[in-house]
Coordinates of C-alpha atoms and ligand atoms in Angstrom, one line a residue:
M241 CA 0.2 0.0 -0.1
N242 CA 1.1 3.7 -0.8
Q243 CA -1.6 5.2 -0.1
I244 CA -3.6 5.3 3.3
K245 CA -7.8 6.4 2.4
I246 CA -8.8 8.0 5.4
G247 CA -12.3 8.6 6.8
V248 CA -13.3 11.1 9.3
I249 CA -15.8 10.6 12.2
G250 CA -16.6 13.9 13.4
A251 CA -15.6 15.9 10.5
S252 CA -18.1 18.3 11.0
G253 CA -16.4 19.9 14.5
N254 CA -14.0 21.9 15.0
I255 CA -11.0 20.6 15.3
G256 CA -12.4 18.0 12.0
R257 CA -13.4 20.5 9.8
Y258 CA -10.5 23.5 10.3
T259 CA -7.7 21.4 11.3
H260 CA -7.6 17.7 10.8
C261 CA -9.7 16.8 7.1
E262 CA -7.8 19.8 5.9
N263 CA -4.2 18.9 7.3
I264 CA -5.2 15.5 5.4
V265 CA -6.5 16.9 2.2
K266 CA -3.3 19.4 2.1
Y267 CA -0.6 18.3 4.2
T268 CA -0.4 15.2 4.7
D269 CA 1.9 13.1 2.0
G270 CA 0.5 9.5 1.4
A271 CA -2.9 9.8 2.4
V272 CA -6.1 10.9 1.0
L273 CA -9.2 11.5 2.5
T274 CA -12.1 9.5 1.4
A275 CA -15.1 10.0 3.5
V276 CA -16.7 11.5 6.3
S277 CA -19.2 11.3 9.1
S278 CA -20.3 12.8 12.2
S279 CA -23.9 13.0 14.3
S280 CA -26.1 12.8 11.1
K281 CA -25.3 12.5 7.5
A282 CA -27.3 16.2 6.5
S283 CA -24.9 18.0 9.6
V284 CA -21.4 16.7 6.6
Q285 CA -22.7 17.4 4.0
K286 CA -21.4 20.4 3.3
I287 CA -17.5 19.2 4.3
A288 CA -18.1 16.9 2.3
D289 CA -19.1 18.4 -0.7
H290 CA -16.4 20.6 0.2
Y291 CA -13.8 17.9 -0.4
C292 CA -15.6 15.8 -2.7
V293 CA -15.5 12.9 -0.8
Q294 CA -18.1 11.4 0.6
A295 CA -20.6 11.7 3.4
M296 CA -21.6 8.4 5.4
E297 CA -24.7 8.6 6.9
N298 CA -23.0 7.5 10.2
A299 CA -19.9 6.3 11.5
E300 CA -20.9 2.7 11.3
E301 CA -21.3 3.2 7.8
L302 CA -17.5 5.0 7.6
I303 CA -15.4 2.4 9.5
T304 CA -16.9 -0.8 7.5
S305 CA -16.7 0.6 4.1
D306 CA -14.4 -1.1 1.2
Q307 CA -13.4 3.2 0.6
V308 CA -11.9 3.5 4.0
D309 CA -8.2 1.6 5.4
A310 CA -7.9 3.7 9.0
V311 CA -10.0 6.1 10.7
L312 CA -9.4 9.8 12.5
I313 CA -11.8 9.7 15.4
C314 CA -12.1 13.9 16.3
S315 CA -15.6 12.8 17.3
S316 CA -17.2 14.5 21.0
N317 CA -15.5 12.5 23.8
E318 CA -18.1 10.0 25.0
T319 CA -17.9 8.6 21.1
H320 CA -13.8 7.7 21.4
V321 CA -14.1 4.7 23.2
P322 CA -17.1 2.6 21.5
Y323 CA -16.0 3.9 17.8
T324 CA -12.4 2.9 17.7
I325 CA -13.4 -0.7 19.8
R326 CA -15.7 -1.4 16.5
C327 CA -12.7 0.2 13.9
L328 CA -10.4 -2.9 16.0
E329 CA -13.3 -5.0 15.2
E330 CA -12.4 -4.6 11.7
G331 CA -9.0 -5.0 11.5
K332 CA -8.7 -1.1 11.2
P333 CA -5.5 1.5 12.8
V334 CA -7.2 4.2 14.3
F335 CA -5.6 7.7 14.9
L336 CA -8.0 8.8 18.1
E337 CA -8.0 12.6 19.6
K338 CA -7.8 12.9 23.2
P339 CA -8.8 12.0 25.7
M340 CA -8.6 8.5 24.9
A341 CA -11.4 7.7 27.3
N342 CA -13.9 9.8 29.6
T343 CA -13.5 7.1 32.3
L344 CA -10.3 4.0 33.4
E345 CA -12.8 1.7 33.3
E346 CA -14.0 2.7 29.3
A347 CA -9.7 3.3 28.8
Q348 CA -9.8 -0.2 30.1
L349 CA -11.9 -1.6 27.5
L350 CA -10.2 -0.1 24.8
L351 CA -6.7 -1.4 26.0
E352 CA -8.3 -5.0 25.8
A353 CA -9.3 -4.3 22.1
E354 CA -6.2 -3.2 20.7
K355 CA -4.7 -6.4 22.6
K356 CA -6.8 -8.5 20.7
A357 CA -6.2 -6.6 16.8
G358 CA -2.7 -6.0 17.2
E359 CA 0.1 -3.5 18.8
H360 CA -0.1 0.0 18.1
M361 CA -3.4 0.2 16.1
V362 CA -3.8 3.1 18.1
Q363 CA -1.8 6.6 17.7
I364 CA -3.8 9.6 20.0
G365 CA -3.8 12.8 20.0
F366 CA -1.5 14.2 22.6
M367 CA 0.1 16.6 19.4
R368 CA 2.5 18.8 21.8
R369 CA 4.8 16.2 21.0
Y370 CA 5.1 16.9 17.8
D371 CA 5.4 21.2 18.4
P372 CA 8.7 22.0 17.7
D373 CA 9.2 24.1 20.4
Y374 CA 8.5 21.7 23.0
I375 CA 11.4 19.3 20.4
E376 CA 13.5 21.3 21.3
M377 CA 12.7 21.8 25.1
K378 CA 13.5 18.3 25.4
K379 CA 16.8 18.1 23.5
V380 CA 17.9 20.7 26.0
L381 CA 16.8 18.2 28.7
D382 CA 18.2 15.4 27.6
S383 CA 21.7 16.4 26.7
G384 CA 21.8 16.7 30.3
S385 CA 23.6 20.5 30.5
L386 CA 21.3 21.7 33.0
G387 CA 21.3 19.1 35.5
A388 CA 18.0 17.1 36.8
P389 CA 14.9 18.6 36.7
L390 CA 13.7 20.0 39.7
M391 CA 10.3 21.8 38.9
V392 CA 7.7 22.4 36.1
H393 CA 5.4 25.6 35.7
C394 CA 2.9 25.2 32.9
I395 CA 0.5 27.9 32.3
S396 CA -2.9 26.6 29.6
R397 CA -4.9 29.5 29.3
T398 CA -7.6 28.8 26.7
R399 CA -9.8 32.0 25.4
Y400 CA -13.4 31.0 25.3
T401 CA -14.8 28.0 26.1
N402 CA -18.2 27.2 26.6
L403 CA -18.3 26.1 30.3
K404 CA -21.9 26.4 31.6
N405 CA -23.3 23.4 33.3
R406 CA -20.2 21.1 32.5
P407 CA -19.0 19.5 35.8
D408 CA -15.0 20.7 37.0
S409 CA -14.0 17.1 35.7
E410 CA -13.7 19.0 32.4
H411 CA -11.4 21.4 33.2
I412 CA -8.6 17.9 33.4
T413 CA -10.1 15.7 31.0
V414 CA -9.8 18.7 29.0
I415 CA -7.0 20.9 29.9
G416 CA -5.2 19.4 32.4
V417 CA -5.1 16.0 29.8
H418 CA -2.6 18.2 27.6
E419 CA -0.1 19.1 30.3
V420 CA -0.2 15.0 32.0
D421 CA 1.5 13.7 28.2
I422 CA 3.6 16.1 28.2
C423 CA 5.2 16.3 31.4
R424 CA 5.1 12.7 31.3
W425 CA 7.0 13.2 27.7
L426 CA 9.4 15.6 28.8
L427 CA 10.2 13.8 31.9
E428 CA 9.9 10.2 31.0
E429 CA 8.5 10.1 34.6
N430 CA 5.3 8.7 36.3
M431 CA 3.1 11.2 38.4
K432 CA 2.4 9.2 42.1
E433 CA 0.6 11.9 43.4
V434 CA -2.0 15.2 42.4
M435 CA -3.8 17.4 43.8
V436 CA -6.1 20.7 42.6
R437 CA -6.8 23.9 44.2
F438 CA -9.5 25.9 43.7
P439 CA -8.4 29.9 43.2
R440 CA -11.8 32.7 42.8
S441 CA -13.5 31.8 39.9
T442 CA -13.1 34.3 37.6
T443 CA -17.3 35.7 36.0
V444 CA -16.4 36.0 32.8
E445 CA -19.2 33.4 30.8
T446 CA -18.7 30.3 33.1
G447 CA -22.0 29.9 34.6
D448 CA -21.4 27.5 37.4
S449 CA -18.0 25.9 36.7
R450 CA -14.9 26.7 38.8
D451 CA -12.5 28.7 36.9
P452 CA -9.4 28.7 37.0
Q453 CA -8.3 25.7 39.0
F454 CA -4.5 25.0 39.7
L455 CA -3.2 21.4 39.1
L456 CA 0.0 19.7 41.0
M457 CA 2.0 16.7 40.0
Q458 CA 4.8 15.1 41.7
T459 CA 6.7 12.9 40.0
E460 CA 8.2 9.1 41.1
N461 CA 11.4 11.2 41.6
D462 CA 9.7 14.4 43.7
I463 CA 9.1 16.6 40.3
L464 CA 6.7 18.6 41.2
I465 CA 4.6 20.8 38.7
D466 CA 2.2 23.6 38.6
V467 CA 0.0 23.9 36.1
E468 CA -2.5 27.0 35.8
A469 CA -5.9 25.8 33.9
T470 CA -7.8 28.2 32.7
A471 CA -10.7 28.1 30.3
N472 CA -11.9 31.0 30.0
S473 CA -8.5 33.6 30.2
Y474 CA -10.9 36.1 28.2
Y475 CA -8.2 37.7 25.8
G476 CA -6.5 34.8 24.4
Y477 CA -5.1 31.7 24.0
E478 CA -1.5 31.1 26.0
I479 CA 0.6 28.1 26.3
L480 CA 3.5 28.2 28.8
C481 CA 5.7 25.9 30.3
E482 CA 9.6 26.1 32.0
V483 CA 11.4 23.2 33.4
V484 CA 13.4 24.4 36.6
C485 CA 16.9 22.3 35.9
E486 CA 19.9 21.9 39.1
K487 CA 21.6 24.6 36.5
G488 CA 18.9 26.7 34.8
T489 CA 15.6 26.7 33.1
I490 CA 14.2 25.6 29.8
R491 CA 11.0 27.9 28.6
L492 CA 8.9 27.7 25.6
P493 CA 8.6 31.2 24.0
V494 CA 5.6 33.7 25.1
T495 CA 4.9 34.0 21.2
P496 CA 6.2 32.9 17.9
S497 CA 5.1 35.6 16.7
V498 CA 6.6 39.2 15.5
M499 CA 6.9 42.0 17.8
V500 CA 4.7 45.5 16.7
R501 CA 6.2 49.2 17.6
S502 CA 2.9 51.1 17.2
Y503 CA 2.3 54.4 18.7
L504 CA 3.2 54.4 22.3
N505 CA 2.9 50.7 22.7
V506 CA 4.9 48.0 21.9
G507 CA 3.4 43.8 21.7
Q508 CA 3.1 40.7 20.4
A509 CA -0.8 39.2 18.2
L510 CA -1.6 36.2 20.0
P511 CA -3.4 33.5 18.8
P512 CA -7.1 32.6 19.2
D513 CA -7.1 29.2 20.1
W514 CA -4.9 25.6 19.9
N515 CA -5.5 25.5 15.9
D516 CA -3.5 28.3 15.4
R517 CA -0.5 27.9 18.1
F518 CA 0.3 24.0 17.2
V519 CA 0.0 24.7 13.1
V520 CA 2.6 22.6 13.0
A521 CA 2.3 20.1 15.7
Y522 CA -1.1 19.2 14.0
R523 CA 0.2 18.4 10.5
N524 CA 3.1 16.6 12.1
E525 CA 1.7 14.1 14.4
V526 CA -1.2 13.0 11.3
Q527 CA 1.7 12.9 9.1
H528 CA 3.5 10.6 11.3
W529 CA 1.1 8.5 11.8
V530 CA 0.5 7.8 8.1
D531 CA 4.4 7.4 7.7
Y532 CA 4.0 5.0 10.4
L533 CA 1.1 3.0 8.7
L534 CA 2.8 2.3 5.5
G535 CA 6.2 1.1 7.0
K536 CA 7.9 4.8 6.6
T537 CA 9.1 4.7 11.0
D538 CA 8.9 1.5 13.3
V539 CA 8.6 4.4 16.0
P540 CA 4.9 4.2 17.0
G541 CA 3.8 7.6 18.0
P542 CA 1.8 8.0 21.2
G543 CA -0.5 4.6 22.2
T544 CA -3.1 3.2 24.4
A545 CA -0.5 2.9 27.2
D546 CA 0.3 7.0 27.1
G547 CA -3.6 7.5 26.7
Y548 CA -4.5 5.0 29.6
E549 CA -1.7 6.6 32.3
A550 CA -3.2 9.8 31.2
C551 CA -6.2 8.6 32.1
R552 CA -5.2 7.2 35.5
I553 CA -3.2 10.3 36.3
C554 CA -6.9 12.3 35.4
D555 CA -9.3 9.6 37.7
A556 CA -6.9 10.8 40.6
F557 CA -7.1 14.5 39.4
I558 CA -10.8 14.3 39.5
R559 CA -10.7 12.4 43.1
A560 CA -8.5 15.2 44.1
Q561 CA -11.2 17.8 43.1
K562 CA -13.6 16.0 45.2
T563 CA -11.4 15.6 48.2
G564 CA -9.2 18.6 48.2
C565 CA -5.9 16.6 49.5
W566 CA -3.5 14.8 47.8
E567 CA -4.5 11.9 46.1
T568 CA -2.3 8.7 44.9
V569 CA -2.4 7.9 41.0
Ligands
LIG201 P1 -16.9 19.9 18.3 O1 -16.6 21.1 17.5 O2 -18.1 20.0 19.1 O3 -17.3 18.7 17.6 C1 -17.3 17.2 17.9 C2 -17.6 16.4 16.4 O4 -18.2 15.4 17.0 C3 -19.4 17.5 15.4 O5 -18.3 17.0 14.2 C4 -20.7 16.4 15.7 O6 -21.2 16.2 14.8 C5 -19.6 14.3 16.3 N1 -20.6 14.0 16.9 C6 -20.5 14.1 18.3 N2 -21.7 13.1 18.4 C7 -21.1 12.1 17.1 C8 -21.8 11.0 17.3 N3 -22.6 10.4 18.8 N4 -21.0 10.0 16.3 C9 -20.1 10.6 15.3 N5 -20.0 11.9 15.5 C10 -20.5 12.7 16.5 O7 -16.2 19.6 19.3 P2 -13.9 19.8 19.0 O8 -13.9 20.6 19.5 O9 -14.1 19.3 17.7 O10 -13.5 18.3 19.6 C11 -14.1 17.2 19.6 C12 -12.9 16.2 20.0 O11 -11.6 17.0 19.7 C13 -13.2 16.2 21.3 O12 -12.6 14.8 21.8 C14 -11.9 17.5 21.9 O13 -11.3 16.8 23.3 C15 -10.9 16.8 20.7 N6 -9.6 17.7 20.8 C16 -8.8 17.8 21.0 C17 -7.9 18.9 20.5 C18 -6.4 19.0 20.7 O14 -5.6 19.8 21.1 N7 -6.1 18.0 20.3 C19 -7.9 20.7 20.6 C20 -10.1 20.2 20.3 C21 -10.4 19.3 20.4 P3 -22.5 17.2 14.3 O15 -21.4 18.9 14.5 O16 -23.3 16.5 14.1 O17 -23.2 17.2 16.0

């Protein structure tokens, strides 16, 4: 096979339409978009017409279609596990958006399904591992020139999230999960304990939800990680990270945009959301998945073991939200 036929489930959503379909069609070598689906054929028909591909009646039709070799799932979180398991039953590899599962029990079911289907059948959408800035951070850290890492400070601010009537746990499963994975990847360590504190809540757009939340994690070797998880920053999308080592620190650049001086002012534009901040990472993660499927690399991307570990840590965070104490992972 020298070209993978990809079907996208959740193609009418934010990340499906603006990021994944677009990247498969325009930026992925060795792949072709052949089919799309979402919760109804009507809502995905426009996308299908735009890319001249087939709109499927539903996910099941897409998964079983002979026009689809591999499936990219970026539909709502609760669909992740059932659709991935169906793909695995059909022997089709999956690129699955994060979070791998909403609960640890569901994550376990997926692990078992993959065991039956074969190794590395699922890549999880932990795209920060493909971001050039994080890759550079890891290179410096791994060189050992700054000594051992001691602490990590992370900030994750989303400009706007409609949190009304959403549970507190979504700060963990939607926002915190990225910090969990990137810290595991950077430090090559698992977490042993986690804790959550609730500062005063913003009154901007939150409804009943508590926003921001302050997350703490401690690794097996006692590296302490703090994360400010803000769902409604109002002013822009910003991801910051600083690893504090024995002999220096490594920081993500504040924003990779030009500095503009205007009348009595100097500043840089901020990205409005994740899509603009992680453009390259989203392209590279799908390219890597396709390269792996085509046998161009034998290094698989982040898989179900990473997804499961992230779920275990998130599960402990959700317990910690209720108890207010350090919880063991
Ligand atoms: P969204 O805009 O709400 O889109 C959800 C998509 O899922 C829509 O296409 C929707 O179809 C479809 N859908 C809903 N229920 C379905 C069902 N039962 N069967 C099939 N399709 C169904 O959400 P989003 O922001 O794009 O997020 C989608 C997923 O991507 C989430 O899991 C999210 O965590 C993940 N995500 C990851 C990142 C990242 O940085 N890696 C960023 C954003 C999102 P209709 O339009 O027909 O309702």
